[in-house]
C-alpha positions as semicolon CSV with decimal commas, in nm:
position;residue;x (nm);y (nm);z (nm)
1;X;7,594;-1,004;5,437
2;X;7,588;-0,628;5,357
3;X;7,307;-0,484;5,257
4;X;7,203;-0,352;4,888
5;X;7,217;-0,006;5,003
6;X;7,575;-0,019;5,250
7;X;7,752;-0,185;4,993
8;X;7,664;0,126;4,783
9;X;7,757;0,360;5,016
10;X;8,073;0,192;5,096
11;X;8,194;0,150;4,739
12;X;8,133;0,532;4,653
13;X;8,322;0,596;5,001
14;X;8,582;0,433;4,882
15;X;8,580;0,592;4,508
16;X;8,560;0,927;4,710
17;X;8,907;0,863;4,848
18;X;9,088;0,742;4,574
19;X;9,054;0,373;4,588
20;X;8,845;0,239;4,337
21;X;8,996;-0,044;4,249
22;X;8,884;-0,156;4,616
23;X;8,491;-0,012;4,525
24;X;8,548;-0,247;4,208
25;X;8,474;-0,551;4,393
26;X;8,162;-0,407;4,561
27;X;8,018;-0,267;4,240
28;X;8,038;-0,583;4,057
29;X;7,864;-0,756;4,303
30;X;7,580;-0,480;4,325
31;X;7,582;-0,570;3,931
32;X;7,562;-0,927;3,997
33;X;7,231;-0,824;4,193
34;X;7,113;-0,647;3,937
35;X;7,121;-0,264;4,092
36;X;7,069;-0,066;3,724
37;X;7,286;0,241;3,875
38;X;7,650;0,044;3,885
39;X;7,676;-0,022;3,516
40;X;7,683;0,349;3,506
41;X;7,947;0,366;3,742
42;X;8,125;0,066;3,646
43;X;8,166;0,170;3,300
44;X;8,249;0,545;3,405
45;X;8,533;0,391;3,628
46;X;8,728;0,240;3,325
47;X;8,617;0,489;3,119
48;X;8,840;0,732;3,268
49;X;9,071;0,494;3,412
50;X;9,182;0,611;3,738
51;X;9,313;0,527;4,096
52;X;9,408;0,176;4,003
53;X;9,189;0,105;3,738
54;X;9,365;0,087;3,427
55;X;9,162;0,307;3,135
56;X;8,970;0,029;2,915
57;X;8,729;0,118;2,647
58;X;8,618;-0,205;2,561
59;X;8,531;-0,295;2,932
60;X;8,347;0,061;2,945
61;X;8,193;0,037;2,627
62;X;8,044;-0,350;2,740
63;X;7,936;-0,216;3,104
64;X;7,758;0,073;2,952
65;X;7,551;-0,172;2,684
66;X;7,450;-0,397;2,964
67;X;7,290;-0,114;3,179
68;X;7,131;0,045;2,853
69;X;7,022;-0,231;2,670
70;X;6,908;-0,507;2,922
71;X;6,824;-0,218;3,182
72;X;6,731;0,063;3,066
73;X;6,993;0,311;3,208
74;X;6,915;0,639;3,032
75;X;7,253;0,753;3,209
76;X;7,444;0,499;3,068
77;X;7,286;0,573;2,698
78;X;7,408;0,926;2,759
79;X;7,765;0,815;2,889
80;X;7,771;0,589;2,493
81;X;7,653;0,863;2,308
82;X;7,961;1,108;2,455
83;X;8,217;0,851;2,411
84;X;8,104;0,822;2,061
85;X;8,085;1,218;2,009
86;X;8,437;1,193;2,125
87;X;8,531;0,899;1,912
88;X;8,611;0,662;2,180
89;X;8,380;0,389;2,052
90;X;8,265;0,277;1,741
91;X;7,896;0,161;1,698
């Protein structure tokens, strides 16, 4: 089994060429461990909706909640507050 750490490295590899739908998989599984930083990236990914990925508020929006409000994300709180300043989301 990959480690923690390689399956990082190998999902933003793969976000760095265009292929996130493939880093998809790995992220949610670094979620499923519990690693704070992919609910940030998770919900940035259908936030903007690219490479595969089609653009999904909701699925942002829920990400984004989990990684503030169960872990504390600061980044994540920041990412909510701009999609509400942009009126993306509704609170």
């Amino acid at each position: 089994m990959d480690s923690l750490e390689q399956m990082w490295s190998n999902a933003r590899r793969l976000i760095q060429r265009g292929k996130s739908n493939e880093a998809l998989f790995l992220l949610e599984r670094l979620a499923a461990e519990g690693e704070v930083y992919v609910f940030r990236e998770i919900g940035n990914l259908y936030r903007k909706g690219e490479d595969g990925i089609t653009q999904d508020f909701d699925k942002a929006l829920s990400w984004l909640r989990i990684g503030y409000f169960e872990y504390n994300c600061a980044d994540c709180a920041s990412i909510l507050g701009f999609m509400y300043y942009l009126s993306l989301i509704h609170i």
